[in-house]
PDB file of C-alpha atoms in Angstrom:
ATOM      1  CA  UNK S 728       0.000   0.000   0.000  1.00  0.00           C
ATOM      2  CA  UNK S 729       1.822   2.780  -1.244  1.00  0.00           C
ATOM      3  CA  UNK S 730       0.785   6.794  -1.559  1.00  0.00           C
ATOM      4  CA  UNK S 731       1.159   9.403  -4.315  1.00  0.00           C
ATOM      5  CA  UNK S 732       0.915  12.505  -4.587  1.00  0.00           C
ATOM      6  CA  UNK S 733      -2.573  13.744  -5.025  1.00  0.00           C
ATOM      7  CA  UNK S 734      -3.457  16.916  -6.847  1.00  0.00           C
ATOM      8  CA  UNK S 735      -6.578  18.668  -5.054  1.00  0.00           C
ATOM      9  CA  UNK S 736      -9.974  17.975  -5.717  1.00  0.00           C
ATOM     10  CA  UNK S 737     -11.219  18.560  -9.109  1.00  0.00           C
ATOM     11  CA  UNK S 738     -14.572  20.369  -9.566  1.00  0.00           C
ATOM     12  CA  UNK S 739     -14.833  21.278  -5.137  1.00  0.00           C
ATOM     13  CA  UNK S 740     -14.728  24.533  -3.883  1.00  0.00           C
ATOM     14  CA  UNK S 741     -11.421  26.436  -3.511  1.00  0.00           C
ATOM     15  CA  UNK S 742     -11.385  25.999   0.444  1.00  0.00           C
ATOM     16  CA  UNK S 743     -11.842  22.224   0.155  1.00  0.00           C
ATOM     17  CA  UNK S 744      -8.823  22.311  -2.295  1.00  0.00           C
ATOM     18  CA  UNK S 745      -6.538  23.166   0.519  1.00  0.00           C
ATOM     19  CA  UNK S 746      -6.539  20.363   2.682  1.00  0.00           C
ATOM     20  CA  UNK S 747      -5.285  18.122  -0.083  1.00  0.00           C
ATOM     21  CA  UNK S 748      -1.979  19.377  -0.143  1.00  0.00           C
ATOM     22  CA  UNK S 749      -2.117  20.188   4.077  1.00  0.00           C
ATOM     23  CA  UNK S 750      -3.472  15.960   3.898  1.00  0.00           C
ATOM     24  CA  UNK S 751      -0.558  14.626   1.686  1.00  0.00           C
ATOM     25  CA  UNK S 752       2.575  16.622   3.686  1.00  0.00           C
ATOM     26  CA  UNK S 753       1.040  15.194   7.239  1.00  0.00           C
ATOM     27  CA  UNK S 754       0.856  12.104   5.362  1.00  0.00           C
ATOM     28  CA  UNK S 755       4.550  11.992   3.845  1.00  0.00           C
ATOM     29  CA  UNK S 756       5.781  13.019   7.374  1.00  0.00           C
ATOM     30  CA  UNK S 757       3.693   9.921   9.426  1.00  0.00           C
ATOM     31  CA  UNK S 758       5.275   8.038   6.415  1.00  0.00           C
ATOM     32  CA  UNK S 759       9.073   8.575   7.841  1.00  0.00           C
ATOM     33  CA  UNK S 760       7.836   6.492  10.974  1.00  0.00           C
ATOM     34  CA  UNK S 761       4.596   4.520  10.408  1.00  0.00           C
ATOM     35  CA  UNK S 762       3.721   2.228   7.486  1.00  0.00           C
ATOM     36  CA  UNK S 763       0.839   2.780   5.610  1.00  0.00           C
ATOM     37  CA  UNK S 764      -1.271   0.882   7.440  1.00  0.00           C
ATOM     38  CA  UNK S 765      -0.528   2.605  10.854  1.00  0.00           C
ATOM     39  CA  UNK S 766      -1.075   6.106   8.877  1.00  0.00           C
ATOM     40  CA  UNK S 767      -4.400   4.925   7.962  1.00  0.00           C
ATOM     41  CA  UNK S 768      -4.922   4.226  11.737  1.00  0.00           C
ATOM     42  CA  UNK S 769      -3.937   7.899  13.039  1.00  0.00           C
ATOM     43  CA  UNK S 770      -5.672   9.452  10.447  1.00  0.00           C
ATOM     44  CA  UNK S 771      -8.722   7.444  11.908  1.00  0.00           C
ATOM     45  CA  UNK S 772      -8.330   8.589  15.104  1.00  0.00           C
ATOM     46  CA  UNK S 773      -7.759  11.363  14.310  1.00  0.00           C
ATOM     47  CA  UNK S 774     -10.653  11.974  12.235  1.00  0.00           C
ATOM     48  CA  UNK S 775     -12.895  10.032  14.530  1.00  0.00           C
ATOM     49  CA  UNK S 776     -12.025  12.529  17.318  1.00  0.00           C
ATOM     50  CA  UNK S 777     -12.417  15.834  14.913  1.00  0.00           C
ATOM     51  CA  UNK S 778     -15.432  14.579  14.015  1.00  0.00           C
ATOM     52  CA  UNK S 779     -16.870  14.051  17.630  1.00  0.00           C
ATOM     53  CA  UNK S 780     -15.468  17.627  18.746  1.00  0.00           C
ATOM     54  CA  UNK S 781     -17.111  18.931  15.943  1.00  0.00           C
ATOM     55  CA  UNK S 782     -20.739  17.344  17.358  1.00  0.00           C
ATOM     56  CA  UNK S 783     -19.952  18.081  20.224  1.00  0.00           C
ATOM     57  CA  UNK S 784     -19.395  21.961  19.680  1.00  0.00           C
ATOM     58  CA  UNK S 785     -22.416  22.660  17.281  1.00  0.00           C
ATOM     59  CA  UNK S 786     -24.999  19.921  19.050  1.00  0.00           C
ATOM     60  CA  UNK S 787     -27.791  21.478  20.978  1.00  0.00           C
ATOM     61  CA  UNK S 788     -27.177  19.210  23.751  1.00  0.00           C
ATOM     62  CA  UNK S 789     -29.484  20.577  26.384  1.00  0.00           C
ATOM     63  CA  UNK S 790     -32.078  20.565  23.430  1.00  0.00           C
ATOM     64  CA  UNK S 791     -31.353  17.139  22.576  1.00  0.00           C
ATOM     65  CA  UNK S 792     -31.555  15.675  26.280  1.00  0.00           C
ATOM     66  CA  UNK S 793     -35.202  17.022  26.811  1.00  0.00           C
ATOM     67  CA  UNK S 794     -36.366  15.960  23.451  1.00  0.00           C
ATOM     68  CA  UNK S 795     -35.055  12.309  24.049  1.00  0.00           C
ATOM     69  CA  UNK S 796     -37.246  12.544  27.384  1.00  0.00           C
ATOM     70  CA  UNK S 797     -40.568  13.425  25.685  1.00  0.00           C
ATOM     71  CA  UNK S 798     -39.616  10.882  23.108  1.00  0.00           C
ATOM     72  CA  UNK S 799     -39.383   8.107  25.766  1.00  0.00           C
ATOM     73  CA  UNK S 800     -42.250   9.463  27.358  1.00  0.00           C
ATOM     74  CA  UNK S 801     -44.204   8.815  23.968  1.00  0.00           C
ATOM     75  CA  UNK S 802     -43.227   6.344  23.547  1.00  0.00           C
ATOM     76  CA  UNK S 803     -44.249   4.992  26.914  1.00  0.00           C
ATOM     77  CA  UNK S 804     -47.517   6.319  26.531  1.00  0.00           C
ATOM     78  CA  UNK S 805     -48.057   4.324  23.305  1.00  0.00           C
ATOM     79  CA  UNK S 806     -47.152   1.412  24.616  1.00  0.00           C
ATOM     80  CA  UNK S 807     -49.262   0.629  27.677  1.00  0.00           C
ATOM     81  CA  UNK S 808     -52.174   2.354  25.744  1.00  0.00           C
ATOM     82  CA  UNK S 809     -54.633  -0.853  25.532  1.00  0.00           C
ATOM     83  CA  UNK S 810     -57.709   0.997  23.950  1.00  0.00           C
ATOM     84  CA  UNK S 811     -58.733   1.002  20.002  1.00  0.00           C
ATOM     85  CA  UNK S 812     -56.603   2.510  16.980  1.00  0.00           C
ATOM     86  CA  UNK S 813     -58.587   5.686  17.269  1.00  0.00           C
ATOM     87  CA  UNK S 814     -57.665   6.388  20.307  1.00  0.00           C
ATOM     88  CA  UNK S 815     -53.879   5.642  19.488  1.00  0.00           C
ATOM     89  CA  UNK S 816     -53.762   7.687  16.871  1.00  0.00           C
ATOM     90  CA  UNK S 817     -53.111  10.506  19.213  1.00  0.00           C
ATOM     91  CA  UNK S 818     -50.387   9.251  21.023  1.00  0.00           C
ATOM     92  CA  UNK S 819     -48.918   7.882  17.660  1.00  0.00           C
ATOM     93  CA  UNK S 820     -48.593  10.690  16.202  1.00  0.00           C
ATOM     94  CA  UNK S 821     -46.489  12.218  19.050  1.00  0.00           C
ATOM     95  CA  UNK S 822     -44.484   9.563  19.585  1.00  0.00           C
ATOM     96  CA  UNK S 823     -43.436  10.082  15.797  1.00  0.00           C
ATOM     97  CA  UNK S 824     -43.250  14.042  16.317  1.00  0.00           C
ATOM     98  CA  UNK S 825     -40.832  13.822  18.972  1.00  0.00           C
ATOM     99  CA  UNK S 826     -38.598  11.309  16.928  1.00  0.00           C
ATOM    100  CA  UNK S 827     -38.666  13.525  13.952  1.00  0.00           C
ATOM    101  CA  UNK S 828     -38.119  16.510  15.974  1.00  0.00           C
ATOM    102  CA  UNK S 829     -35.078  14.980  17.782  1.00  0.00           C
ATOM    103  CA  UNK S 830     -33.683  13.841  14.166  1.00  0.00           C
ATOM    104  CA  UNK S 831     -34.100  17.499  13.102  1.00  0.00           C
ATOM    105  CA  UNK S 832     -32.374  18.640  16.142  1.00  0.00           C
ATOM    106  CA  UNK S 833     -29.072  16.846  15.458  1.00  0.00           C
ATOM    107  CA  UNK S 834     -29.279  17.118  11.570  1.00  0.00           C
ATOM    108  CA  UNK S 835     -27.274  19.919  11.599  1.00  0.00           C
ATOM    109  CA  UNK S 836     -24.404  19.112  14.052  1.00  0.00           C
ATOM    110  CA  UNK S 837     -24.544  15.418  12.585  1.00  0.00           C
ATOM    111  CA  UNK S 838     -23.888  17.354   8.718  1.00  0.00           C
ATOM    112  CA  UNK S 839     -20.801  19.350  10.217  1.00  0.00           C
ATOM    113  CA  UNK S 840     -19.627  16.585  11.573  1.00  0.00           C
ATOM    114  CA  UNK S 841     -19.410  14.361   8.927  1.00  0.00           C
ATOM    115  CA  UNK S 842     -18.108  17.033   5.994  1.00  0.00           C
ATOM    116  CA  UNK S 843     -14.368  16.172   7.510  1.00  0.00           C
ATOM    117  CA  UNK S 844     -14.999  12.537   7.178  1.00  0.00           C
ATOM    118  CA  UNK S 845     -16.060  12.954   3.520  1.00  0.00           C
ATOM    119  CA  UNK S 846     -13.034  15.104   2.553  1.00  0.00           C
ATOM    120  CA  UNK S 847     -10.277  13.273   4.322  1.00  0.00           C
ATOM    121  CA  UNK S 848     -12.322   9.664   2.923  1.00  0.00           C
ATOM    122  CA  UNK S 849     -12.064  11.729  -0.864  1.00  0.00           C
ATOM    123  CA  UNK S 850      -8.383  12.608  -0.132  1.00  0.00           C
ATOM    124  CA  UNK S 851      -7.650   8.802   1.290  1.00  0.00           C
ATOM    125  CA  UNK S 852      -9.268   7.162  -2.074  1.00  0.00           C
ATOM    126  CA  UNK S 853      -6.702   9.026  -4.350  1.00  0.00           C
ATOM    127  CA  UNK S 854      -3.756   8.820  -2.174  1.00  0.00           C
ATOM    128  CA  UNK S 855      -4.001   4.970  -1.093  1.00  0.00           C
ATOM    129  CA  UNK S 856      -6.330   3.828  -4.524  1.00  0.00           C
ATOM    130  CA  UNK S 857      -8.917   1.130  -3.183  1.00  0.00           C
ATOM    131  CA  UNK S 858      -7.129  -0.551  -0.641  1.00  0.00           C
ATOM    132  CA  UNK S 859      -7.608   1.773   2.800  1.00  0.00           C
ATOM    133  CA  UNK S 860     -10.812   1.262   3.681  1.00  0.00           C
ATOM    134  CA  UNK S 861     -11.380  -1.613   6.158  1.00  0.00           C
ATOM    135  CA  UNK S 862      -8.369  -0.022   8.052  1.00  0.00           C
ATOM    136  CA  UNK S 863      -9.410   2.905   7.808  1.00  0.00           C
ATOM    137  CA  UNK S 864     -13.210   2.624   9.215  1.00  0.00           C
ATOM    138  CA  UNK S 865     -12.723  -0.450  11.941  1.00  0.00           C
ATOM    139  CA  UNK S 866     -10.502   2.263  13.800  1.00  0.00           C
ATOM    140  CA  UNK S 867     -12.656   5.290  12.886  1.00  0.00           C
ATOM    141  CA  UNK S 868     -15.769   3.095  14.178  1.00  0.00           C
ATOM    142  CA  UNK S 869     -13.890   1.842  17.429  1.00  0.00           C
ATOM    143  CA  UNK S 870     -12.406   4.579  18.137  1.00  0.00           C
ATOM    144  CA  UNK S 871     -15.630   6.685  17.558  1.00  0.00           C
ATOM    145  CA  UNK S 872     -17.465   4.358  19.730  1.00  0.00           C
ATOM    146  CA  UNK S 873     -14.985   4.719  22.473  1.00  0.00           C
ATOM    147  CA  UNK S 874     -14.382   8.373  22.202  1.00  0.00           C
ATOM    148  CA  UNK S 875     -18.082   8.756  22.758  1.00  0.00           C
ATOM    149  CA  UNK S 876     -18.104   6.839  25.969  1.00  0.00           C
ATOM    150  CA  UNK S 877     -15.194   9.022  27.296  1.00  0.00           C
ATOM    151  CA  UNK S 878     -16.486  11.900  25.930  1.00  0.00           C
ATOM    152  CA  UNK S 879     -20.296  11.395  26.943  1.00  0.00           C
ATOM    153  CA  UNK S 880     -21.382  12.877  23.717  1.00  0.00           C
ATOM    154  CA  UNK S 881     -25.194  12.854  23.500  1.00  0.00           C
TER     155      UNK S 881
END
C-alpha cells in the first residue's frame, strides 16, 4: 500500500482544495515512521475525534436531552395504551413528532460533523487507490465508539 501525490480535488470549492496538499505533507511526514497501514490508523483517530469535537461543539445538547425525554415518554404512553386505533392515533402521532423533531435537532451538528470525514475519505481514495478502507473505518468506528463513551457525547 503505497501513496502518491494527489493533486486537489477537481470540480470542489477552492477551500476544500486546501486540505489536499495540508493531507498529503502530514501524510509523507507519518510516512518517515509509520507504514501505511498505521497512517491509515492515526488518520482514523484522528478523524474520529475531529469529528466528535465537531458534534460536540455545534450539538444542541441541552435541546437534545429534553427531546429524548418526551420521546421516551411517547413512547411509553403508546405502549401501555390498551384501547382502540382511534384512540392511538393521538399518542402515535407524538411519539413520531418527537422522533422527527429529535432527528431534526441533530441534523445539523450530525452534517458538520461528517463534511471532515467525507473530505479526508475523498483525499484517502486518491492517495491509497482502493485498498484503505477496512483499516481505515474499523478504527474510525472503534475509536468513535470509544471516544463517545469518554467523551459522553449525546
Amino acid at each position: 500500500m503505497t501513496t502518491t501525490a494527489v493533486e486537489p480535488f477537481p470540480g470542489l470549492p477552492a477551500a476544500w482544495k486546501g486540505a489536499a496538499p495540508v493531507f498529503t505533507a502530514v501524510d509523507a511526514w507519518w510516512g518517515q515512521v509509520l507504514p501505511a497501514a498505521g497512517r491509515l490508523a492515526a488518520w482514523a483517530l484522528l478523524c474520529a475525534a475531529f469529528s466528535l469535537a465537531v458534534y460536540r461543539l455545534l450539538a444542541p445538547r441541552r435541546r437534545i436531552r429534553k427531546a429524548r425525554v418526551e420521546a421516551a415518554e411517547a413512547r411509553r404512553r403508546l405502549a401501555v395504551y390498551d384501547g382502540e386505533l382511534v384512540g392511538a392515533l393521538p399518542l402515535m402521532r407524538a411519539h413520531i413528532g418527537a422522533a422527527l423533531r429529535l432527528f431534526v435537532m441533530v441534523l445539523p451538528a450530525g452534517a458538520a460533523a461528517i463534511a471532515p470525514v467525507l473530505l479526508l475519505t475523498a483525499w484517502l481514495d486518491r492517495a491509497y487507490g482502493g485498498s484503505w478502507e477496512l483499516t481505515f473505518f474499523a478504527v474510525f468506528f472503534a475509536a468513535s465508539v470509544a471516544l463517545r463513551r469518554v467523551v459522553h457525547i449525546d
